[in-house]
Short mmCIF file of C-alpha atoms and ligand atoms in Angstrom, two decimals:
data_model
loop_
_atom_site.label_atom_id
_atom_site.label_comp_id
_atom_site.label_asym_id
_atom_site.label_seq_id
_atom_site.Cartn_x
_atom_site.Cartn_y
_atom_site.Cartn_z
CA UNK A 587 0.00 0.00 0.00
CA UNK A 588 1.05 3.57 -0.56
CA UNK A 589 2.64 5.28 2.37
CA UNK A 590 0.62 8.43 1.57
CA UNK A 591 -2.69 7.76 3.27
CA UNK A 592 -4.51 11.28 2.91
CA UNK A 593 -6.04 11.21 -0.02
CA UNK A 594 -6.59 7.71 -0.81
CA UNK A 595 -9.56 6.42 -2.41
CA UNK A 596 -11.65 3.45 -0.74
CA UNK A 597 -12.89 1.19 -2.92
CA UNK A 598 -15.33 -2.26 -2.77
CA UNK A 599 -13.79 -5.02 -4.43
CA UNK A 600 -14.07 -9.22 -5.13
CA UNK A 601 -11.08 -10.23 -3.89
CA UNK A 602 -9.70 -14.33 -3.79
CA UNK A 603 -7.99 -14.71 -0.96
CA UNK A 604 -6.30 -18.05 -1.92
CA UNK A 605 -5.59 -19.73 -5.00
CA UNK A 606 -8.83 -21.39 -5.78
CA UNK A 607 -11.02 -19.88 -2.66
CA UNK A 608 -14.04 -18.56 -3.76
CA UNK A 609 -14.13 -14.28 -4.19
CA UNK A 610 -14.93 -12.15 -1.33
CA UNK A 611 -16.64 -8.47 -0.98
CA UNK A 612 -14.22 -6.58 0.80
CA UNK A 613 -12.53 -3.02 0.40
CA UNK A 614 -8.91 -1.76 -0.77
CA UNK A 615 -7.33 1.55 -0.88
CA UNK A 616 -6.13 3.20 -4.01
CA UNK A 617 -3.44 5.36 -3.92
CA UNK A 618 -3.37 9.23 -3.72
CA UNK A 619 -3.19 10.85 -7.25
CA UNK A 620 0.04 11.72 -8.62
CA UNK A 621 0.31 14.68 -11.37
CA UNK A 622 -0.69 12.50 -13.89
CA UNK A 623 -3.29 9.95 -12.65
CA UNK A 624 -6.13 9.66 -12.98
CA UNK A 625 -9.25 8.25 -11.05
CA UNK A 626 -11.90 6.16 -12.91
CA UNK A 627 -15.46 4.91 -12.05
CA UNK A 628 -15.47 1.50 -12.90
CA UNK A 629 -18.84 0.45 -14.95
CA UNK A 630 -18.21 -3.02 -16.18
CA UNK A 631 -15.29 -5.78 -16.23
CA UNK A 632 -15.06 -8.13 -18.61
CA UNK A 633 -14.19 -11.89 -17.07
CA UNK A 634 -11.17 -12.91 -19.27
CA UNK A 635 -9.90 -16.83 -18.48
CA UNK A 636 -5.95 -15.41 -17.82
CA UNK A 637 -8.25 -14.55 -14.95
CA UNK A 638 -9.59 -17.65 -13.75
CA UNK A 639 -5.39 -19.43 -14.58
CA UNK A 640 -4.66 -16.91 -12.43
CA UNK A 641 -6.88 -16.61 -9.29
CA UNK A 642 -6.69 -20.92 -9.35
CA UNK A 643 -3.13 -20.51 -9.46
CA UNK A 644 -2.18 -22.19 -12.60
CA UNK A 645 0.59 -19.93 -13.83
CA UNK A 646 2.11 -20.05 -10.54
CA UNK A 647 3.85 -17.16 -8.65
CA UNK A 648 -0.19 -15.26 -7.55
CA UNK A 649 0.07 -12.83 -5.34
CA UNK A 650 -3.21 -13.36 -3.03
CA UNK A 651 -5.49 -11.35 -1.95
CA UNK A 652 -5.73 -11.08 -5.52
CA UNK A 653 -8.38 -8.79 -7.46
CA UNK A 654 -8.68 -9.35 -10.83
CA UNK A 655 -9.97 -8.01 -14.18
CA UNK A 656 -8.04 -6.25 -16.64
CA UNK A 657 -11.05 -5.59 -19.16
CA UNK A 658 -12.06 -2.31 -17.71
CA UNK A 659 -14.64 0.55 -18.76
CA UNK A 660 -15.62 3.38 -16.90
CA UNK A 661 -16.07 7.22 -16.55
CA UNK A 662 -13.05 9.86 -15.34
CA UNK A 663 -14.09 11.09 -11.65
CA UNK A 664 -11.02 13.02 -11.24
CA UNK A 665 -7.59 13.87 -12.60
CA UNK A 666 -3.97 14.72 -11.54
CA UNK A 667 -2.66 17.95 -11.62
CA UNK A 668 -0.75 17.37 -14.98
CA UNK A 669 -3.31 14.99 -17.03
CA UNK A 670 -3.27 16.22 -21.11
CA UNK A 671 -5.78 13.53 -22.02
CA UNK A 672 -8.46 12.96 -20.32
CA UNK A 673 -11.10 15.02 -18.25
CA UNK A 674 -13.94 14.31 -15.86
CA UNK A 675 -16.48 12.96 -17.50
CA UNK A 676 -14.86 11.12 -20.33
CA UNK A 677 -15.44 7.53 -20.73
CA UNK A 678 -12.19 5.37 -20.73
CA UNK A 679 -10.68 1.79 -20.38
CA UNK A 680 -7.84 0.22 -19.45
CA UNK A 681 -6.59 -3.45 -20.06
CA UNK A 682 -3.92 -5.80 -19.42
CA UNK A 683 -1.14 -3.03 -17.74
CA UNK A 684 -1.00 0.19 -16.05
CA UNK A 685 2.66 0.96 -16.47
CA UNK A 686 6.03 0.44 -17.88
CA UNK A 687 9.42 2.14 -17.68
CA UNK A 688 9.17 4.50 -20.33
CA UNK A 689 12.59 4.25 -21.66
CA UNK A 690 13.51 1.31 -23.11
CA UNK A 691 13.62 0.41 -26.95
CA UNK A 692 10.11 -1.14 -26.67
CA UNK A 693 8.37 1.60 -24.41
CA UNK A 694 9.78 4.22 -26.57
CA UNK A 695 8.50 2.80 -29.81
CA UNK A 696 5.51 3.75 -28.60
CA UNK A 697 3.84 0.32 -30.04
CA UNK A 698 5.21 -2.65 -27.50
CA UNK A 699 5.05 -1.00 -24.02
CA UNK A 700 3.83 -4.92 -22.81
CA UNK A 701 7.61 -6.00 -24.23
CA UNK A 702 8.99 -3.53 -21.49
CA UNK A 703 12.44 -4.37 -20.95
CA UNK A 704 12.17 -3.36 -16.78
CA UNK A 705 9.28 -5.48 -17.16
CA UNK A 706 5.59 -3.93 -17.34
CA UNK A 707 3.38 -3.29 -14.29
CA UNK A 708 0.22 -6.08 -14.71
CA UNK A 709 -3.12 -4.63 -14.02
CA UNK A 710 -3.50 -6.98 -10.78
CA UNK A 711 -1.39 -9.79 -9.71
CA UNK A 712 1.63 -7.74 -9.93
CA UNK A 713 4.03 -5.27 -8.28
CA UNK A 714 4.22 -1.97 -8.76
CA UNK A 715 7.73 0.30 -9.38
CA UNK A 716 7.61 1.03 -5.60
CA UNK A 717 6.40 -2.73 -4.58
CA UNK A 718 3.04 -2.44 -4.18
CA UNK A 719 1.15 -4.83 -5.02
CA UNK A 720 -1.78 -4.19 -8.18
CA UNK A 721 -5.27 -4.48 -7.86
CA UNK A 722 -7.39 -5.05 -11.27
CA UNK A 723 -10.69 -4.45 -12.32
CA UNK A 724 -13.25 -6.31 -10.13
CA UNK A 725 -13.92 -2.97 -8.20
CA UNK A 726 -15.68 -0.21 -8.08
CA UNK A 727 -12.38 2.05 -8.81
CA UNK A 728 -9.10 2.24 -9.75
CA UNK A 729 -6.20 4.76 -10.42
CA UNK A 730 -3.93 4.66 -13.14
CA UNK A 731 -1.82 6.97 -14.93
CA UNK A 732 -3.21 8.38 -18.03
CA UNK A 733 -0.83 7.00 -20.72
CA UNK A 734 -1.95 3.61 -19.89
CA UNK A 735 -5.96 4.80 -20.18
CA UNK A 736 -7.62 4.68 -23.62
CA UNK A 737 -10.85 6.51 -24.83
CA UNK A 738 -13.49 4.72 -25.57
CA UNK A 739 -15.28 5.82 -28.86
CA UNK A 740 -18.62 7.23 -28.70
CA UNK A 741 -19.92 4.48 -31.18
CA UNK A 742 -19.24 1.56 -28.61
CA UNK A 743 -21.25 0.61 -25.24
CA UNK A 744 -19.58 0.79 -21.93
CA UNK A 745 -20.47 -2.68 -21.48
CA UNK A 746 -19.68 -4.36 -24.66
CA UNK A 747 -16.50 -2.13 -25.26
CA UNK A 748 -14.68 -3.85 -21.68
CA UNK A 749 -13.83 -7.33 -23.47
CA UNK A 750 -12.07 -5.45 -26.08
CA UNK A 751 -9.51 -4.51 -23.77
CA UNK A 752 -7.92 -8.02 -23.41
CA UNK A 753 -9.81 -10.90 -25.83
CA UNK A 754 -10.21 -7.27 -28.50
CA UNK A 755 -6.49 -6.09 -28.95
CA UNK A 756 -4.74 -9.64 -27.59
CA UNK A 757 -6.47 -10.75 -31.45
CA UNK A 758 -6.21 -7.66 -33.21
CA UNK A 759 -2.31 -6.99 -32.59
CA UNK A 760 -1.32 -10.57 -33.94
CA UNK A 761 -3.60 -10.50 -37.29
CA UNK A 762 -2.11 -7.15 -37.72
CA UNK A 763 0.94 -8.08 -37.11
CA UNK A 764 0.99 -11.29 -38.61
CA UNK A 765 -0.57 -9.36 -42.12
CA UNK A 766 -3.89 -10.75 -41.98
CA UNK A 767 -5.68 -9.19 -44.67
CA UNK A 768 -7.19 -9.58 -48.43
CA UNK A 769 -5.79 -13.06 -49.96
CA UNK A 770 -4.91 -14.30 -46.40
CA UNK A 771 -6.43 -17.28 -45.20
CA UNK A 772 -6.26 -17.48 -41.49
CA UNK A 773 -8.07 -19.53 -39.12
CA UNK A 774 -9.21 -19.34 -35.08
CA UNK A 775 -8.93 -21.95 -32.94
CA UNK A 776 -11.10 -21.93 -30.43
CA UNK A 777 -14.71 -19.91 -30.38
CA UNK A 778 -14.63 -18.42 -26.77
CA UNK A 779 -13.61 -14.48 -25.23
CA UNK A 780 -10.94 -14.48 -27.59
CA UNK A 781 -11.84 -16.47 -30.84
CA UNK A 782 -15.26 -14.60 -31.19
CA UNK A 783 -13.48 -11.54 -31.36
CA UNK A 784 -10.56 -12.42 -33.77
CA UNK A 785 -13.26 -13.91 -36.05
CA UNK A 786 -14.85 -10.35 -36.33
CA UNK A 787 -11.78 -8.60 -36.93
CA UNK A 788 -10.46 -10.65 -39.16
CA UNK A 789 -13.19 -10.47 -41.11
CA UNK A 790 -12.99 -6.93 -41.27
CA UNK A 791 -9.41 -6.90 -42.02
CA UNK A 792 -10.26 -8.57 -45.47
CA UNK A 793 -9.26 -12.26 -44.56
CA UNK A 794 -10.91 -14.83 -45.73
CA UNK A 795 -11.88 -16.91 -42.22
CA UNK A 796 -11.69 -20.40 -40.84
CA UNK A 797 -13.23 -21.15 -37.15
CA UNK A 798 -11.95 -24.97 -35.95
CA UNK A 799 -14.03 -25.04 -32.83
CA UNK A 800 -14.73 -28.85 -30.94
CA UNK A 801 -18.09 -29.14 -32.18
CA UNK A 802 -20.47 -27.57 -34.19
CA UNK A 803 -22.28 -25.82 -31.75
CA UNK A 804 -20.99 -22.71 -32.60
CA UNK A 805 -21.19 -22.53 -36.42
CA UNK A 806 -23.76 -20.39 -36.51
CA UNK A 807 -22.91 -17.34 -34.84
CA UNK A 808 -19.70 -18.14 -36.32
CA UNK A 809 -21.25 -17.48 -39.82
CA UNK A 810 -22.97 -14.44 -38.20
CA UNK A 811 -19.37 -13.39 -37.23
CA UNK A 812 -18.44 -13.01 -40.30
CA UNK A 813 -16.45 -16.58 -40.61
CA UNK A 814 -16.39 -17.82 -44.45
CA UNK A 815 -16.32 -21.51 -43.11
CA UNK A 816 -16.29 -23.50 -40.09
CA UNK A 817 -15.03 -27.09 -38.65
CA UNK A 818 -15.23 -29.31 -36.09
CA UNK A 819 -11.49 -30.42 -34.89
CA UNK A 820 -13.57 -33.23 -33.18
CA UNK A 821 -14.02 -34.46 -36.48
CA UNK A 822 -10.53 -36.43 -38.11
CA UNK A 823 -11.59 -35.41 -41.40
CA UNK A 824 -11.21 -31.60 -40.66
CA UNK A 825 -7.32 -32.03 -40.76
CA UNK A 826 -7.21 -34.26 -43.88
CA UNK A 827 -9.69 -31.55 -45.54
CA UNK A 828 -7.74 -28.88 -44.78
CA UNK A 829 -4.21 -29.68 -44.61
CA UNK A 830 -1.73 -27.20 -46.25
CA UNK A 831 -4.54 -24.80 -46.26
CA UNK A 832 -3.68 -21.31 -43.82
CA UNK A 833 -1.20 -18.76 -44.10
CA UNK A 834 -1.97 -17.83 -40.48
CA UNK A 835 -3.08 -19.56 -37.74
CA UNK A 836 -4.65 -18.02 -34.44
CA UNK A 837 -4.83 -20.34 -31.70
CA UNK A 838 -7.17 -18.77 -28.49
CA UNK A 839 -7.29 -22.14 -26.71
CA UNK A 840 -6.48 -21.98 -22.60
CA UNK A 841 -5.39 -25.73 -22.84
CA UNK A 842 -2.72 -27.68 -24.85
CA UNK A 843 -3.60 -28.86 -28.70
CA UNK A 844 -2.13 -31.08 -30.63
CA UNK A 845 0.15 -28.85 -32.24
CA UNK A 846 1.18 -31.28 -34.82
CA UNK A 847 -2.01 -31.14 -36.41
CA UNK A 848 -2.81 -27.85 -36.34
CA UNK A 849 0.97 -26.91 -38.11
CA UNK A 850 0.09 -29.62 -40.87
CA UNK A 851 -3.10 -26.96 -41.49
CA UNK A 852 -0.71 -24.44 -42.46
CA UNK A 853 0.67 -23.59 -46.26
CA UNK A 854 4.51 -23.47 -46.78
CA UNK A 855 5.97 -20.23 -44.86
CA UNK A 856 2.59 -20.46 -42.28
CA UNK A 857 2.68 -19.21 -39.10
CA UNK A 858 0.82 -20.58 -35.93
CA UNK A 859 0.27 -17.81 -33.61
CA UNK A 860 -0.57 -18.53 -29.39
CA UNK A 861 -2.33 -16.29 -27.74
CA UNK A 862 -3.83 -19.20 -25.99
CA UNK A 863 -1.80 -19.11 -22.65
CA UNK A 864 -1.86 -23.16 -20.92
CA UNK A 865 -0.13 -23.61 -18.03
CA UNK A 866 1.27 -26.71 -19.49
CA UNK A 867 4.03 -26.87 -22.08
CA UNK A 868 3.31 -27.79 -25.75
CA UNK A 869 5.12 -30.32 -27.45
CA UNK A 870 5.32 -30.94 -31.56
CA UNK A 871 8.23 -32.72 -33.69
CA UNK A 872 10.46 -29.94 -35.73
CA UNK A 873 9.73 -32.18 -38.46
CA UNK A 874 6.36 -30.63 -38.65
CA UNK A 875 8.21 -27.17 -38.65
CA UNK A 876 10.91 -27.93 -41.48
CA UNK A 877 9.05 -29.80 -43.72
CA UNK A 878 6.98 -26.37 -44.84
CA UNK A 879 9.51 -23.58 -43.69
CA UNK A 880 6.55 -22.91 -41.02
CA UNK A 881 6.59 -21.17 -37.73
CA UNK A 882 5.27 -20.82 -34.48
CA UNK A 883 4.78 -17.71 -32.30
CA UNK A 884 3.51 -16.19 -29.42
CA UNK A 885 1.65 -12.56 -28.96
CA UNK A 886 1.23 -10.44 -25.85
CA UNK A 887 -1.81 -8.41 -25.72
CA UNK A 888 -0.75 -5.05 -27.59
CA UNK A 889 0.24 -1.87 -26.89
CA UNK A 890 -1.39 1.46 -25.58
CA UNK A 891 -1.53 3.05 -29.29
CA UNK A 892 -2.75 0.21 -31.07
CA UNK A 893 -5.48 -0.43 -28.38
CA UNK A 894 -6.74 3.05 -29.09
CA UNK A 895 -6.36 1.63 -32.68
CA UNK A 896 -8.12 -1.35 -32.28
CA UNK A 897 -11.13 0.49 -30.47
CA UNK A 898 -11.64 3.19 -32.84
CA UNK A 899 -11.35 -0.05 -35.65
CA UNK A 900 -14.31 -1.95 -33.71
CA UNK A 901 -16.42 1.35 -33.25
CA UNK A 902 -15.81 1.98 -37.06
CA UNK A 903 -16.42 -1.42 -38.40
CA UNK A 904 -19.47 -1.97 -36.00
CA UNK A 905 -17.72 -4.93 -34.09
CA UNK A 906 -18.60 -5.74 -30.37
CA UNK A 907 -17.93 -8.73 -28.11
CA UNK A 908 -21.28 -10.92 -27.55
CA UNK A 909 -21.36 -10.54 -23.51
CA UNK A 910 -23.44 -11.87 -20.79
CA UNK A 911 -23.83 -9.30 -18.32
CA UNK A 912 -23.59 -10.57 -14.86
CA UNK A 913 -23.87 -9.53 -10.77
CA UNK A 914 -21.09 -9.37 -8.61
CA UNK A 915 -22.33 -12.16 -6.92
CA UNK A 916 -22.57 -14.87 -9.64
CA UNK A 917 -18.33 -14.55 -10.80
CA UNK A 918 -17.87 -18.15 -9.08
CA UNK A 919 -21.06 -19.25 -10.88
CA UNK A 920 -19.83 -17.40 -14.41
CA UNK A 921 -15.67 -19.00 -13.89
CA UNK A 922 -16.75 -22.39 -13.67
CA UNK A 923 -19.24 -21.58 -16.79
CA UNK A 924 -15.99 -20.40 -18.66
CA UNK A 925 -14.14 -23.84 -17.46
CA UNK A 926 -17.40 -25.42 -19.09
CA UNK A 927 -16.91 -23.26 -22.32
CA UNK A 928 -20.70 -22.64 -20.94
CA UNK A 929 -20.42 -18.93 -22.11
CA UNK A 930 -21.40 -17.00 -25.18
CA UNK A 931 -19.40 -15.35 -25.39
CA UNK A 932 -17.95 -12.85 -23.12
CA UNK A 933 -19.43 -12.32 -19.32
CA UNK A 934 -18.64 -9.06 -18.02
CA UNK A 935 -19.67 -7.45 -14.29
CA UNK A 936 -22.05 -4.76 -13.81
CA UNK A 937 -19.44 -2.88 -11.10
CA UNK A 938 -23.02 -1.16 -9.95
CA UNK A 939 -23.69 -4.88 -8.52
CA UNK A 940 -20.39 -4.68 -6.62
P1 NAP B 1214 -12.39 -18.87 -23.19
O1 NAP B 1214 -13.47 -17.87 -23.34
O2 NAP B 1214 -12.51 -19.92 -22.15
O3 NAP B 1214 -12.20 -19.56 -24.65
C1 NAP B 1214 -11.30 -20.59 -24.86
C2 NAP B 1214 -11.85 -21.51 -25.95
O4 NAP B 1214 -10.90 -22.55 -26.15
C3 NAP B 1214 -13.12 -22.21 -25.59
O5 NAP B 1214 -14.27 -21.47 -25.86
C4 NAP B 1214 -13.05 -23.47 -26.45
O6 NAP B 1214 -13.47 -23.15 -27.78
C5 NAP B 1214 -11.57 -23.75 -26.52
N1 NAP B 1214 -11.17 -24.79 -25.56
C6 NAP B 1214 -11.27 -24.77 -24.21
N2 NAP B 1214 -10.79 -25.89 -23.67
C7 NAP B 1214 -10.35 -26.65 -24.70
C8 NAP B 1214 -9.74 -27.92 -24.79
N3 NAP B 1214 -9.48 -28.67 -23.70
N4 NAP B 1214 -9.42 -28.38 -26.02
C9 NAP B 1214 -9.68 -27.65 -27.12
N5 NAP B 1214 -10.27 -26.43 -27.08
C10 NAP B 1214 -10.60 -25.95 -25.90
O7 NAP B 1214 -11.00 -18.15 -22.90
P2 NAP B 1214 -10.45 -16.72 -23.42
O8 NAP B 1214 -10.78 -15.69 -22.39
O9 NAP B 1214 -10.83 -16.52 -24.82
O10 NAP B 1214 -8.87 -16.96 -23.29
C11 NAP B 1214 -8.25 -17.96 -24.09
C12 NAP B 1214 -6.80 -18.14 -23.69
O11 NAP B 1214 -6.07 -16.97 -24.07
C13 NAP B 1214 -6.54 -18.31 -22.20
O12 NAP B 1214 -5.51 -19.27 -22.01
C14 NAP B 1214 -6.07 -16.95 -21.75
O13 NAP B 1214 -5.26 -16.97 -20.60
C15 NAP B 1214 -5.26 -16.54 -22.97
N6 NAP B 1214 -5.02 -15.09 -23.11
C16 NAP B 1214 -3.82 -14.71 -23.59
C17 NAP B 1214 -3.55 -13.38 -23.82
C18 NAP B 1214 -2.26 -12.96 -24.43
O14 NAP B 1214 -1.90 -11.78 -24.34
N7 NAP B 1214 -1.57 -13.85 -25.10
C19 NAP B 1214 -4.53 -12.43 -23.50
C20 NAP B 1214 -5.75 -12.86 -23.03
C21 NAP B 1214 -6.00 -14.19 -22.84
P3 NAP B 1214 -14.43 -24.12 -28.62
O15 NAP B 1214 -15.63 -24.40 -27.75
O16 NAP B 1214 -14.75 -23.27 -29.80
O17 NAP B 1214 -13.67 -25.35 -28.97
ZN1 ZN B 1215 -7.28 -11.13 -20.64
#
């Protein structure tokens, strides 16, 4: 906690006091504004699964209590002496990190703050530069400093605009990236918080799109999407159908595939992308790598500028996360709906519940 205690802000959170437990109402303290803070009203959270690996303790190394939510949209209550950007009133999220050190190659880019070299500040479930420790989105508010705060466009709903700040830029900064476009194929893997959303932008982007979901439960808001086909990988046909077929793969999955398979899907030069984050490690023969001068990656949210990007992309191309808006009390209920892939697509907490 901050050693400045006159000015703090108290604020209602759901905590997890253990790995596991189940979440708790309790209060926090945010810190006194610095110059260039500011303080937002929290609306609505989006329930991203990096949050349910990390509140169960999957990726190991949680810091509990532990508050999380890093999908965040809400309304400026007050600024810092110094703040350019933003002023009461304005509506604003913030995603995946609240900080970074500003001056190494990456931060000063401008485009890969989340590559910091120092290593960036997480939005919960990390430390702070003065070793505090960071409290995310499941609360009522929070204070960050305003170059890691993005506007939210006028075009897009509080509520439906909060999953955009993880599952929205974590898909849109890799098919940018990765050059999906007219005359790409690309296909998502894996129709949940993150695939519904790459499927959308993708499709705006010009690509013609592939889901490969288990089933084919999904195809039809798939189609609605905007995908130009859809499989079921529960099917062993899918993989003889399509083999050779992608230039770029997106994988969303939050467990381990068969990666073997999947890289046999891809066209000479492919590229398998994770965003997918299993706490387990993958394994696949380099075979399946040299044979087609193919790759695999990985791809870290995005960065400040391109999430404005991405937003003012959605808000101009009319995409929006499908969400299931839910209370405060019902997150237990809505993670082990996510571990069910029992959500469509995207549930996100009314903070006014909290
Ligand atoms: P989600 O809503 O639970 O969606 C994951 C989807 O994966 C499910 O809907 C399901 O799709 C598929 N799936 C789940 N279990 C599977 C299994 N055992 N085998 C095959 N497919 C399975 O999760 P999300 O919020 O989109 O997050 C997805 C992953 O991305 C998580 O691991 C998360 O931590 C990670 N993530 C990474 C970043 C990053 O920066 N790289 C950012 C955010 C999230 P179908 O029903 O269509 O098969
Ligand atoms: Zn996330």
């Amino acid at each position: 906690m901050c050693n400045n205690h006159k000015n703090m802000t108290t604020t209602r959170v759901l905590s997890v006091p253990s790995a596991k437990a189940p979440f708790e109402k309790t209060t926090i303290e945010r810190r006194e504004l610095r110059p260039h803070d500011i303080l937002i009203d929290i609306k609505f959270s989006g329930i991203c699964h990096s949050d349910i690996h990390s509140a169960f303790g999957e990726w190991g190394g949680g810091i509990f209590p532990m508050v999380p939510g890093h999908e965040i949209a809400g309304v400026v209550e007050a600024v810092g002496t110094e703040v350019t950007k933003y002023v009461v009133g304005d509506r604003v999220g913030v995603g995946c990190f609240v900080d970074s050190c500003g001056e190494c190659e990456y931060c000063l880019s401008g485009e890969e703050e989340q590559y910091c070299m120092k290593g960036v500040i997480n939005t919960y479930n990390g430390l702070d530069y003065d070793g505090n420790p960071t409290y995310g989105g499941y609360s009522q508010k929070i204070v960050v400093t305003e170059g890691f705060v993005v506007r939210i466009p006028d075009g897009l709903d509080m509520d439906v605009a909060s999953p955009l700040l993880c599952a929205g830029i974590t898909t849109f900064s890799p098919l940018k990236h990765w050059n999906a476009g007219p005359g790409k194929k690309v296909a998502i893997v894996g129709m949940g918080g993150l695939g519904h959303v790459a499927i959308q932008f993708a499709h705006a982007m010009g690509a013609e799109v592939t889901v490969l979901s288990r089933s084919n439960n999904k195809k039809e808001k798939a189609l609605e999407f905007g995908a130009d086909h859809y499989f079921a990988t529960s099917d062993p046909a899918t993989f003889t159908e399509l083999a050779g077929r992608f230039d770029l793969i997106l994988n969303t999955v939050s467990a381990n595939l068969d990666v073997d398979a999947y890289l046999s899907l891809l066209r000479i030069d492919g590229t398998l992308v994770n965003v997918g984050a299993p706490a387990e490690p993958d394994k696949y023969q380099v075979f399946s790598l040299i044979m087609g001068r193919r790759s695999i990656a990985g791809s870290l949210v995005g960065g400040i500028r391109e999430t404005q990007e991405m937003l003012d992309f959605a808000a101009e191309h009319a995409i929006a996360p499908m969400i299931e808006v839910i209370r405060a009390d019902q997150v237990d209920e809505a993670y082990e709906r996510v571990l069910k892939s029992d959500v469509r697509y995207r549930f996100v907490i009314d903070i006014s519940t909290l």
